[in-house]
């Protein structure tokens, strides 16, 4: 168990809808990273937050947004969902900035129908 | 061309075999090299972490980095069925945020 908790584990929703994925980092970790994993693209970095502030952005679509709350948990909001958004979404956390020492959650499997 | 290339396999070996997994990369600024293991339906877990060139050993696992060839390897000795998983390489430069760039992963099956 990595200590990173993601909910829900599975999500099935229709095109055009909006969903929120939640992540609780390991105790004491200030950095949270969001990743998308699909079969053809592999793991793609979406966004990083450090102690409540956005730190780095990757290949995140404008329809997607995230935030990190004062208790350090994070949420990833996906809106106007398309079939191509179906993927595994992972959250990872680390004590500081380097993504090289991050621990991953179990992921949320999103299916858009 | 992707920044990090990794043969997706699948790779199938008998129990006890030595397994060699590899990645090539194009960005000479990469300094940090990681290997992650991902079991089906689970998140990736960090196996090995190497800075710059050289070898690193941890139990049955050895990571090698050859920066001159832009090539990294992970060797698994005395492979076990429990090693059956997807192995992902990841790397980053030495900047402040060290965004990880990932390979697509190699699927490994170790047969008893």
Short mmCIF file of N, CA, C and O in Angstrom, two decimals, chain A residues 50-86:
data_model
loop_
_atom_site.label_atom_id
_atom_site.label_comp_id
_atom_site.label_asym_id
_atom_site.label_seq_id
_atom_site.Cartn_x
_atom_site.Cartn_y
_atom_site.Cartn_z
N UNK A 50 1.73 21.86 -5.43
CA UNK A 50 2.62 21.80 -4.28
C UNK A 50 2.04 22.72 -3.21
O UNK A 50 1.94 23.93 -3.42
N UNK A 51 1.66 22.16 -2.09
CA UNK A 51 1.15 22.90 -0.96
C UNK A 51 0.06 23.90 -1.36
O UNK A 51 0.06 25.05 -0.94
N UNK A 52 -0.84 23.44 -2.21
CA UNK A 52 -1.99 24.25 -2.59
C UNK A 52 -1.84 25.08 -3.84
O UNK A 52 -2.82 25.62 -4.34
N UNK A 53 -0.61 25.16 -4.36
CA UNK A 53 -0.41 25.99 -5.55
C UNK A 53 -0.03 25.13 -6.76
O UNK A 53 0.72 24.16 -6.63
N UNK A 54 -0.50 25.54 -7.91
CA UNK A 54 -0.12 24.85 -9.15
C UNK A 54 1.36 25.05 -9.39
O UNK A 54 1.87 26.17 -9.36
N UNK A 55 2.08 23.96 -9.64
CA UNK A 55 3.53 24.02 -9.79
C UNK A 55 3.98 23.74 -11.23
O UNK A 55 4.93 24.33 -11.70
N UNK A 56 3.32 22.79 -11.88
CA UNK A 56 3.72 22.44 -13.24
C UNK A 56 2.51 21.90 -14.00
O UNK A 56 1.62 21.29 -13.41
N UNK A 57 2.51 22.19 -15.29
CA UNK A 57 1.42 21.71 -16.14
C UNK A 57 1.99 20.86 -17.23
O UNK A 57 3.03 21.18 -17.83
N UNK A 58 1.29 19.78 -17.54
CA UNK A 58 1.71 18.91 -18.64
C UNK A 58 0.67 18.98 -19.73
O UNK A 58 0.18 20.04 -20.10
N UNK A 59 0.30 17.83 -20.24
CA UNK A 59 -0.64 17.76 -21.36
C UNK A 59 -2.09 17.79 -20.91
O UNK A 59 -2.88 16.94 -21.29
N UNK A 60 -2.45 18.75 -20.11
CA UNK A 60 -3.81 18.79 -19.57
C UNK A 60 -4.71 19.61 -20.49
O UNK A 60 -4.36 20.71 -20.90
N UNK A 61 -5.85 19.03 -20.83
CA UNK A 61 -6.80 19.71 -21.71
C UNK A 61 -7.48 20.86 -20.96
O UNK A 61 -7.59 20.83 -19.74
N UNK A 62 -7.98 21.82 -21.72
CA UNK A 62 -8.69 22.95 -21.09
C UNK A 62 -9.97 22.50 -20.41
O UNK A 62 -10.44 23.15 -19.47
N UNK A 63 -10.52 21.38 -20.84
CA UNK A 63 -11.75 20.85 -20.22
C UNK A 63 -11.46 20.23 -18.85
O UNK A 63 -12.39 19.91 -18.11
N UNK A 64 -10.20 20.07 -18.53
CA UNK A 64 -9.81 19.46 -17.27
C UNK A 64 -9.24 20.54 -16.35
O UNK A 64 -8.56 21.47 -16.79
N UNK A 65 -9.50 20.40 -15.07
CA UNK A 65 -8.92 21.32 -14.10
C UNK A 65 -8.67 20.56 -12.81
O UNK A 65 -9.22 19.48 -12.59
N UNK A 66 -7.82 21.11 -11.98
CA UNK A 66 -7.51 20.45 -10.71
C UNK A 66 -7.31 21.51 -9.65
O UNK A 66 -7.14 22.69 -9.94
N UNK A 67 -7.36 21.08 -8.41
CA UNK A 67 -7.00 21.95 -7.30
C UNK A 67 -6.53 21.11 -6.14
O UNK A 67 -6.82 19.90 -6.06
N UNK A 68 -5.78 21.76 -5.25
CA UNK A 68 -5.33 21.12 -4.03
C UNK A 68 -5.83 21.96 -2.87
O UNK A 68 -5.63 23.17 -2.84
N UNK A 69 -6.44 21.32 -1.92
CA UNK A 69 -7.11 22.01 -0.82
C UNK A 69 -6.17 22.18 0.37
O UNK A 69 -5.10 21.56 0.42
N UNK A 70 -6.55 23.03 1.35
CA UNK A 70 -5.68 23.25 2.51
C UNK A 70 -5.30 21.97 3.25
O UNK A 70 -4.21 21.90 3.83
N UNK A 71 -6.16 20.94 3.24
CA UNK A 71 -5.78 19.69 3.90
C UNK A 71 -4.92 18.81 3.00
O UNK A 71 -4.62 17.68 3.34
N UNK A 72 -4.53 19.34 1.86
CA UNK A 72 -3.62 18.75 0.86
C UNK A 72 -4.26 17.70 -0.04
O UNK A 72 -3.59 17.23 -0.98
N UNK A 73 -5.51 17.34 0.19
CA UNK A 73 -6.12 16.44 -0.79
C UNK A 73 -6.35 17.21 -2.09
O UNK A 73 -6.38 18.45 -2.10
N UNK A 74 -6.49 16.47 -3.17
CA UNK A 74 -6.61 17.11 -4.48
C UNK A 74 -7.79 16.53 -5.24
O UNK A 74 -8.20 15.38 -5.00
N UNK A 75 -8.34 17.32 -6.10
CA UNK A 75 -9.42 16.86 -6.98
C UNK A 75 -9.08 17.21 -8.42
O UNK A 75 -8.54 18.29 -8.70
N UNK A 76 -9.42 16.28 -9.31
CA UNK A 76 -9.26 16.49 -10.75
C UNK A 76 -10.67 16.51 -11.34
O UNK A 76 -11.42 15.56 -11.18
N UNK A 77 -11.02 17.62 -11.97
CA UNK A 77 -12.33 17.78 -12.57
C UNK A 77 -12.24 17.62 -14.07
O UNK A 77 -11.42 18.27 -14.73
N UNK A 78 -13.05 16.74 -14.61
CA UNK A 78 -13.07 16.48 -16.04
C UNK A 78 -14.46 16.83 -16.56
O UNK A 78 -15.46 16.30 -16.07
N UNK A 79 -14.54 17.74 -17.52
CA UNK A 79 -15.86 18.17 -17.99
C UNK A 79 -16.00 17.96 -19.50
O UNK A 79 -15.01 17.67 -20.19
N UNK A 80 -17.24 18.08 -19.97
CA UNK A 80 -17.56 17.86 -21.39
C UNK A 80 -16.88 16.60 -21.89
O UNK A 80 -16.19 16.60 -22.91
N UNK A 81 -17.09 15.52 -21.16
CA UNK A 81 -16.34 14.30 -21.42
C UNK A 81 -16.59 13.74 -22.81
O UNK A 81 -17.71 13.78 -23.34
N UNK A 82 -15.52 13.21 -23.38
CA UNK A 82 -15.56 12.58 -24.70
C UNK A 82 -15.13 11.13 -24.55
O UNK A 82 -14.50 10.74 -23.55
N UNK A 83 -15.47 10.32 -25.56
CA UNK A 83 -15.11 8.90 -25.51
C UNK A 83 -13.61 8.73 -25.30
O UNK A 83 -13.17 7.83 -24.58
N UNK A 84 -12.83 9.60 -25.91
CA UNK A 84 -11.38 9.50 -25.83
C UNK A 84 -10.81 9.82 -24.46
O UNK A 84 -9.61 9.62 -24.23
N UNK A 85 -11.64 10.29 -23.55
CA UNK A 85 -11.17 10.57 -22.19
C UNK A 85 -11.16 9.30 -21.34
O UNK A 85 -10.67 9.32 -20.20
N UNK A 86 -11.70 8.23 -21.85
CA UNK A 86 -11.70 6.96 -21.12
C UNK A 86 -10.25 6.52 -20.91
O UNK A 86 -9.48 6.40 -21.87
#
